Structures are given as structure tokens and as C-alpha cells.
CSV table of C-alpha atoms and ligand atoms in Angstrom, one decimal:
chain,number,residue,atom,x,y,z
M,6,UNK,CA,151.4,318.4,115.7
M,7,UNK,CA,152.8,315.2,114.2
M,8,UNK,CA,152.3,315.0,110.4
M,9,UNK,CA,149.5,312.5,110.3
M,10,UNK,CA,148.3,310.8,107.2
M,11,UNK,CA,145.1,312.3,105.9
M,12,UNK,CA,142.7,311.7,102.9
M,13,UNK,CA,141.9,314.5,100.5
M,14,UNK,CA,139.9,314.0,97.3
M,15,UNK,CA,141.1,310.4,96.5
M,16,UNK,CA,144.6,310.7,97.8
M,17,UNK,CA,146.3,309.7,101.1
M,18,UNK,CA,149.0,312.3,102.0
M,19,UNK,CA,150.7,314.0,105.0
M,20,UNK,CA,148.4,316.6,106.6
M,21,UNK,CA,151.1,319.3,106.0
M,22,UNK,CA,150.8,318.8,102.3
M,23,UNK,CA,147.0,318.9,102.1
M,24,UNK,CA,145.6,321.9,100.2
M,25,UNK,CA,142.2,323.1,99.1
M,26,UNK,CA,141.4,326.0,96.8
M,27,UNK,CA,140.2,329.2,98.6
M,28,UNK,CA,136.9,329.2,96.6
M,29,UNK,CA,135.9,325.9,98.2
M,30,UNK,CA,132.3,326.5,99.4
M,31,UNK,CA,133.2,324.9,102.7
M,32,UNK,CA,135.7,327.8,103.2
M,33,UNK,CA,133.5,330.5,101.7
M,34,UNK,CA,130.0,329.5,103.1
M,35,UNK,CA,130.5,326.7,105.5
M,36,UNK,CA,128.6,324.8,102.8
M,37,UNK,CA,129.3,321.3,103.9
M,38,UNK,CA,128.8,318.5,106.5
M,39,UNK,CA,130.9,316.4,108.8
M,40,UNK,CA,131.0,313.3,110.9
M,41,UNK,CA,133.1,312.3,114.0
M,42,UNK,CA,133.4,308.5,114.4
M,43,UNK,CA,135.0,307.2,117.6
M,44,UNK,CA,137.6,304.5,117.2
M,45,UNK,CA,138.5,302.0,120.0
M,46,UNK,CA,141.4,299.6,119.5
M,47,UNK,CA,141.4,300.6,115.9
M,48,UNK,CA,137.8,299.5,115.5
M,49,UNK,CA,135.1,301.9,114.3
M,50,UNK,CA,132.3,302.3,116.8
M,51,UNK,CA,128.8,302.4,115.3
M,52,UNK,CA,130.3,303.0,111.9
M,53,UNK,CA,127.1,302.2,109.9
M,54,UNK,CA,125.0,304.6,112.0
M,55,UNK,CA,127.6,307.4,111.5
M,56,UNK,CA,127.7,306.8,107.7
M,57,UNK,CA,123.9,306.7,107.6
M,58,UNK,CA,123.6,310.0,109.4
M,59,UNK,CA,126.2,311.4,107.0
M,60,UNK,CA,124.0,310.4,104.1
M,61,UNK,CA,121.0,312.1,105.7
M,62,UNK,CA,123.1,315.4,106.2
M,63,UNK,CA,124.3,315.2,102.6
M,64,UNK,CA,120.7,314.7,101.3
M,65,UNK,CA,119.5,317.8,103.3
M,66,UNK,CA,122.2,319.8,101.5
M,67,UNK,CA,121.4,318.2,98.1
M,68,UNK,CA,125.0,316.9,97.8
M,69,UNK,CA,125.2,313.4,96.2
M,70,UNK,CA,127.1,311.0,98.5
M,71,UNK,CA,130.4,310.7,96.7
M,72,UNK,CA,131.3,307.2,97.9
M,73,UNK,CA,129.7,303.8,98.8
M,74,UNK,CA,129.7,302.4,102.3
M,75,UNK,CA,132.5,300.0,101.3
M,76,UNK,CA,134.6,302.9,100.0
M,77,UNK,CA,134.1,304.9,103.2
M,78,UNK,CA,135.0,301.9,105.3
M,79,UNK,CA,138.2,301.2,103.3
M,80,UNK,CA,139.4,304.8,103.6
M,81,UNK,CA,138.5,305.0,107.2
M,82,UNK,CA,140.5,301.8,107.9
M,83,UNK,CA,143.5,303.0,106.0
M,84,UNK,CA,143.7,306.1,108.1
M,85,UNK,CA,143.0,304.3,111.4
M,86,UNK,CA,145.7,301.8,110.7
M,87,UNK,CA,148.2,304.5,109.8
M,88,UNK,CA,147.6,306.3,113.2
M,89,UNK,CA,149.9,305.5,116.1
M,90,UNK,CA,147.2,305.4,118.8
M,91,UNK,CA,144.7,302.7,119.4
M,92,UNK,CA,141.8,305.0,120.3
M,93,UNK,CA,141.1,307.7,117.9
M,94,UNK,CA,138.5,310.2,116.5
M,95,UNK,CA,137.9,309.9,112.8
M,96,UNK,CA,136.8,313.2,111.2
M,97,UNK,CA,135.1,313.2,107.8
M,98,UNK,CA,134.2,316.5,106.1
M,99,UNK,CA,132.4,316.9,102.7
M,100,UNK,CA,131.9,320.3,101.2
M,101,UNK,CA,129.9,321.1,98.1
M,102,UNK,CA,133.1,321.8,96.1
M,103,UNK,CA,134.8,324.7,94.4
M,104,UNK,CA,133.0,327.4,92.5
M,105,UNK,CA,132.8,331.1,91.9
M,106,UNK,CA,131.1,332.7,95.0
M,107,UNK,CA,127.3,332.6,94.6
M,108,UNK,CA,124.8,331.7,97.3
M,109,UNK,CA,122.8,329.6,94.8
M,110,UNK,CA,123.9,325.9,94.8
M,111,UNK,CA,125.8,325.3,91.6
M,112,UNK,CA,125.0,322.1,89.8
M,113,UNK,CA,127.5,319.4,89.0
M,114,UNK,CA,130.3,320.3,91.4
M,115,UNK,CA,132.7,317.6,92.6
M,116,UNK,CA,132.4,317.5,96.4
M,117,UNK,CA,135.6,318.1,98.4
M,118,UNK,CA,136.3,315.1,100.8
M,119,UNK,CA,138.7,315.4,103.7
M,120,UNK,CA,139.3,312.8,106.4
M,121,UNK,CA,141.7,312.7,109.3
M,122,UNK,CA,142.2,310.3,112.3
M,123,UNK,CA,143.5,311.9,115.5
M,124,UNK,CA,144.3,310.5,118.9
M,125,UNK,CA,141.2,310.4,121.1
M,126,UNK,CA,141.2,312.7,124.2
M,127,UNK,CA,138.7,311.1,126.5
M,128,UNK,CA,137.3,312.7,129.6
M,129,UNK,CA,139.8,312.5,132.5
M,130,UNK,CA,139.3,310.0,135.4
M,131,UNK,CA,138.7,313.0,137.6
M,132,UNK,CA,135.9,314.2,135.3
M,133,UNK,CA,134.3,310.8,135.3
M,134,UNK,CA,134.6,310.5,139.1
M,135,UNK,CA,133.4,314.0,140.1
M,136,UNK,CA,131.3,315.0,137.1
M,137,UNK,CA,131.7,318.2,135.1
M,138,UNK,CA,130.4,321.8,135.4
M,139,UNK,CA,128.3,323.4,132.7
M,140,UNK,CA,126.7,326.8,132.2
M,141,UNK,CA,123.4,327.5,130.4
M,142,UNK,CA,122.6,330.0,127.6
M,143,UNK,CA,119.7,330.8,125.2
M,144,UNK,CA,119.9,328.7,122.1
M,145,UNK,CA,120.8,331.5,119.6
M,146,UNK,CA,121.9,329.1,116.8
M,147,UNK,CA,120.0,328.6,113.6
M,148,UNK,CA,117.0,326.4,113.3
M,149,UNK,CA,118.6,323.5,111.5
M,150,UNK,CA,120.5,321.8,114.3
M,151,UNK,CA,119.5,318.5,112.8
M,152,UNK,CA,122.1,318.9,110.0
M,153,UNK,CA,125.6,318.1,111.0
M,154,UNK,CA,126.9,321.1,109.2
M,155,UNK,CA,130.4,322.5,109.2
M,156,UNK,CA,128.7,326.0,109.6
M,157,UNK,CA,129.4,325.8,113.4
M,158,UNK,CA,129.8,329.5,114.3
M,159,UNK,CA,126.7,329.4,116.6
M,160,UNK,CA,128.1,326.3,118.3
M,161,UNK,CA,131.6,327.9,118.6
M,162,UNK,CA,130.1,331.0,120.2
M,163,UNK,CA,128.0,328.8,122.6
M,164,UNK,CA,130.9,326.7,123.6
M,165,UNK,CA,133.1,329.7,124.3
M,166,UNK,CA,130.6,330.9,127.0
M,167,UNK,CA,131.4,327.8,129.0
M,168,UNK,CA,135.1,327.9,128.2
M,169,UNK,CA,135.2,331.5,129.6
M,170,UNK,CA,133.7,330.1,132.8
M,171,UNK,CA,136.2,327.2,133.0
M,172,UNK,CA,133.3,324.8,132.3
M,173,UNK,CA,132.9,321.8,129.9
M,174,UNK,CA,129.7,322.6,128.1
M,175,UNK,CA,127.0,325.2,127.4
M,176,UNK,CA,123.5,323.7,127.9
M,177,UNK,CA,121.1,325.5,125.5
M,178,UNK,CA,117.4,326.4,126.0
M,179,UNK,CA,115.1,327.5,123.2
M,180,UNK,CA,111.8,329.2,124.5
M,181,UNK,CA,112.4,327.7,127.9
M,182,UNK,CA,112.9,324.1,126.5
M,183,UNK,CA,116.1,322.1,126.5
M,184,UNK,CA,117.6,321.6,123.0
M,185,UNK,CA,121.2,320.3,123.4
M,186,UNK,CA,124.6,321.6,124.3
M,187,UNK,CA,127.2,323.2,122.0
M,188,UNK,CA,128.7,319.8,120.9
M,189,UNK,CA,126.8,317.2,122.9
M,190,UNK,CA,123.3,315.9,123.6
M,191,UNK,CA,121.9,316.5,127.1
M,192,UNK,CA,120.0,314.1,129.3
M,193,UNK,CA,118.2,314.4,132.6
M,194,UNK,CA,117.1,311.8,135.1
M,195,UNK,CA,113.7,312.1,136.9
M,196,UNK,CA,112.3,309.2,139.0
M,197,UNK,CA,114.9,306.9,137.6
M,198,UNK,CA,114.0,307.5,133.9
M,199,UNK,CA,116.4,308.9,131.4
M,200,UNK,CA,114.7,311.8,129.5
M,201,UNK,CA,115.9,313.7,126.4
M,202,UNK,CA,114.3,316.2,124.0
M,203,UNK,CA,112.3,314.7,121.1
M,204,UNK,CA,113.7,314.6,117.6
M,205,UNK,CA,113.4,318.0,115.9
M,206,UNK,CA,115.1,320.5,113.6
M,207,UNK,CA,116.6,322.2,116.7
M,208,UNK,CA,118.6,319.1,117.9
M,209,UNK,CA,121.3,317.0,116.3
M,210,UNK,CA,120.2,313.3,116.4
M,211,UNK,CA,123.4,312.2,118.1
M,212,UNK,CA,124.5,308.6,117.4
M,213,UNK,CA,124.3,308.1,121.1
M,214,UNK,CA,120.6,309.0,121.2
M,215,UNK,CA,119.7,305.5,119.8
M,216,UNK,CA,122.6,303.8,121.5
M,217,UNK,CA,121.4,305.1,124.9
M,218,UNK,CA,117.9,303.8,124.1
M,219,UNK,CA,119.4,300.4,123.6
M,220,UNK,CA,121.5,300.5,126.7
M,221,UNK,CA,118.6,301.7,128.8
M,222,UNK,CA,116.6,298.7,127.5
M,223,UNK,CA,119.5,296.3,128.4
M,224,UNK,CA,119.7,297.9,131.9
M,225,UNK,CA,116.0,298.1,132.6
M,226,UNK,CA,116.1,301.9,132.8
M,227,UNK,CA,113.0,303.8,131.5
M,228,UNK,CA,113.9,306.0,128.5
M,229,UNK,CA,111.7,308.7,127.1
M,230,UNK,CA,112.2,311.4,124.4
M,231,UNK,CA,109.8,314.2,125.3
M,232,UNK,CA,110.0,318.0,125.7
M,233,UNK,CA,112.3,318.8,128.7
M,234,UNK,CA,111.8,322.2,130.3
M,235,UNK,CA,114.5,324.4,131.9
M,236,UNK,CA,112.9,323.5,135.2
M,237,UNK,CA,113.2,319.8,134.5
M,238,UNK,CA,116.9,320.3,134.0
M,239,UNK,CA,117.4,322.5,137.1
M,240,UNK,CA,115.5,320.0,139.4
M,241,UNK,CA,116.8,316.8,137.9
M,242,UNK,CA,118.2,314.0,140.0
M,243,UNK,CA,121.0,313.6,137.4
M,244,UNK,CA,122.1,315.4,134.3
M,245,UNK,CA,124.5,314.0,131.7
M,246,UNK,CA,126.0,314.7,128.3
M,247,UNK,CA,126.6,312.4,125.4
M,248,UNK,CA,128.8,312.6,122.4
M,249,UNK,CA,131.4,310.7,120.4
M,250,UNK,CA,134.2,311.9,122.7
M,251,UNK,CA,132.3,312.2,126.0
M,252,UNK,CA,130.4,308.9,125.6
M,253,UNK,CA,128.2,309.6,128.6
M,254,UNK,CA,129.5,312.1,131.1
M,255,UNK,CA,127.9,313.3,134.3
M,256,UNK,CA,127.1,317.0,134.9
M,257,UNK,CA,127.3,317.8,138.6
M,258,UNK,CA,127.2,321.6,138.5
M,259,UNK,CA,125.0,323.9,136.4
M,260,UNK,CA,125.5,327.7,136.6
M,261,UNK,CA,127.4,327.1,139.8
M,262,UNK,CA,124.6,325.1,141.5
M,263,UNK,CA,125.1,321.4,142.4
M,264,UNK,CA,122.9,319.0,140.4
M,265,UNK,CA,120.7,316.4,142.3
M,266,UNK,CA,119.3,315.9,145.7
M,267,UNK,CA,120.2,314.5,149.1
M,268,UNK,CA,123.5,312.6,149.6
M,269,UNK,CA,124.1,312.6,145.8
M,270,UNK,CA,123.8,316.3,145.4
M,271,UNK,CA,126.8,317.4,143.3
M,272,UNK,CA,127.9,313.9,142.6
M,273,UNK,CA,127.5,311.5,139.6
M,274,UNK,CA,124.3,309.4,140.0
M,275,UNK,CA,123.5,305.7,139.7
M,276,UNK,CA,121.8,306.0,136.3
M,277,UNK,CA,125.0,307.5,134.9
M,278,UNK,CA,127.0,304.7,136.6
M,279,UNK,CA,125.0,302.0,135.0
M,280,UNK,CA,124.9,303.6,131.5
M,281,UNK,CA,128.7,304.2,131.6
M,282,UNK,CA,129.3,300.5,132.4
M,283,UNK,CA,126.9,299.4,129.7
M,284,UNK,CA,128.6,301.8,127.2
M,285,UNK,CA,132.0,300.2,127.9
M,286,UNK,CA,130.5,296.7,127.2
M,287,UNK,CA,128.9,298.0,124.0
M,288,UNK,CA,132.2,299.3,122.7
M,289,UNK,CA,133.5,295.7,122.6
M,290,UNK,CA,130.3,294.3,121.0
M,291,UNK,CA,129.5,296.9,118.4
M,292,UNK,CA,132.7,298.0,116.7
M,293,UNK,CA,133.8,296.9,113.2
F,28,PDD,N1,129.7,316.7,118.3
F,28,PDD,N2,124.9,317.8,119.3
F,28,PDD,C1,125.8,318.5,118.7
F,28,PDD,C2,125.6,320.0,118.4
F,28,PDD,C3,127.1,317.9,118.4
F,28,PDD,O1,128.0,318.7,117.8
F,28,PDD,C4,127.3,316.6,118.8
F,28,PDD,C5,128.6,315.9,118.5
F,28,PDD,C6,126.3,315.9,119.4
F,28,PDD,C7,126.4,314.4,119.8
F,28,PDD,O2,126.4,313.6,118.6
F,28,PDD,P1,127.1,312.2,118.6
F,28,PDD,O3,126.6,311.3,119.7
F,28,PDD,O4,126.8,311.6,117.2
F,28,PDD,O5,128.6,312.5,118.8
F,28,PDD,C8,125.1,316.5,119.7
F,28,PDD,C9,130.9,316.1,117.7
F,28,PDD,C10,131.5,315.1,118.5
F,28,PDD,C11,131.9,317.2,117.3
F,28,PDD,O6,131.3,318.2,116.8
F,28,PDD,O7,133.1,317.1,117.5
């Protein structure tokens, strides 16, 4: 790995020189939060939405936001401009800080802030053209999926199930209802409408949840957040994933079965096609 510039606790330094104390609560407890902001042409996509969600995650952990929006923006821009590639992923992590090990939240700690911009690895042309395969699993993670926490063991275990099957994602069901995937939101299409699960403590409110609502409105596609059953997923006309890295990505096989019906069975569908195009236009419009 090339020795990229990173940010740690007020300093910009080469990644190979960045160090944190082993008693950092991020290391000991996974007691922290993170954000992943996509960057196109060195411009931050939906920056304000990401920073607002970061603030909500921090508030849920009772960690005071250690910087203003302007300070976050300035740091992000410094990292993005130091990176060789135009399209990047900007990672921000904030942990509660360093303290003797005790489950109770210590007061008055200085949060540890780490930031790194890496080259974006978008889905391949083949994945966009053919769609991707996913598997399903019971959602065995904890009940606070709404917090973008660095405690990601449940997500890591879930993702590995699909990796072991040579698949791109693990779609999760809790009590027979769709929640999300290990690191993406999941969408289904029925009768031309884009459907996703409602906001809850079981699902991360992806930045693309609101973005897709806007894009659907622009495209005249009905959009509805409502409980989505496992049967809704398995009988859908189309299924797709969304995330900072995947943007929108068509799922054409689930547990080895092709998705969809008729001539489009096992192929990316028209709603995906329109949303993908609209997403590309939004990238130019909405970056700062
Ligand atoms: N993952 N759900 C989970 C569990 C996620 O980890 C993510 C994002 C999403 C989609 O959120 P957004 O649209 O804001 O990227 C949903 C990031 C990219 C990651 O962990 O790398």
C-alpha cells in the first residue's frame, strides 16, 4: 500500500507513522463511529448529509462532535487533494478516546479522530451489466443497526457468508422481514415501484435512502418505505443494493436463483437502469 497522507488527532501524517494507544476504546470496545463519503473528481458527494449522519451517530453514543462542519470540510479537502486518484472513498472514524478499561463511559475524554482517503474501487463494468449474486442469512447482528458504529463484527460475519459463496453481499432477514445487507441497503421493485424497509433501529439510514427518494421523484418512479417480507424479496421483479461504493447495483441472483420474471429473469431491470443514469447525473449536481 502506498503511504497515503492521513489525519490523526489534529495532525496530517503518512499512514505508516500513525499510531494510537492500545487503550483506545475504539480498539478495546469498538466504542466509536465512522463515515464513508464517496468522492468524485475530488469533490465530496453528499458531504452535508454524511456529516449530519455522523453527528447523529455521535449523539447516540454521547460523544460530543469534536469539530465544526467547516473544520470537517477543510480536513476532508486536504486529504482528498493529497490523494493521487480523482475518485476516492473518504473514511472518518471517531472513537470515544483513551481510558483504563471499564464498560462505563468515562467523562471528559478527548475523542480519537482518524481520517483517510483511498482510491475508490467501483463495481466492475461486468457487475453493472450482468448484476451480482447475493446470499441470504438471518440478521443475527445487534439491535442498533441505526448507529454507524465501528463495532462491525456482526457485519463482518454476515459479509463472510457471501464471500465464502463467491457472492457480493449477504441479504439479511429479521423475523421474516428484510432489514439490509452486511454493508448495503437493499431495495426491491414490485409493479414498477421501488420498495425498501422503513426507518428503524435494525437498519442503517444509508445516505442513498434519501437520495434514491429524490431520484425516484425526478424519474417518476413510485418510492415507498414499508415492511418488505422475505417473500417480497424472492418474488421481486428487481432487487438492488445501494451504498457509498456500490451507488445502486443490480442483484440478479439470490441463493442461486435468478431474480425477476420473463425475459428479464436473471438480468438487471429497467428501474435499476433509470436510477443508475439518474445517479450519474446527481454526482455532477450535488458534490461540493
Ligand atoms: N457501508 N447498511 C450498512 C450496514 C452499511 O454498512 C452501509 C454502508 C449502508 C449504506 O449506507 P450509505 O448509503 O450511507 O453508504 C447500509 C459503508 C459504505 C461501509 O461500511 O464501508
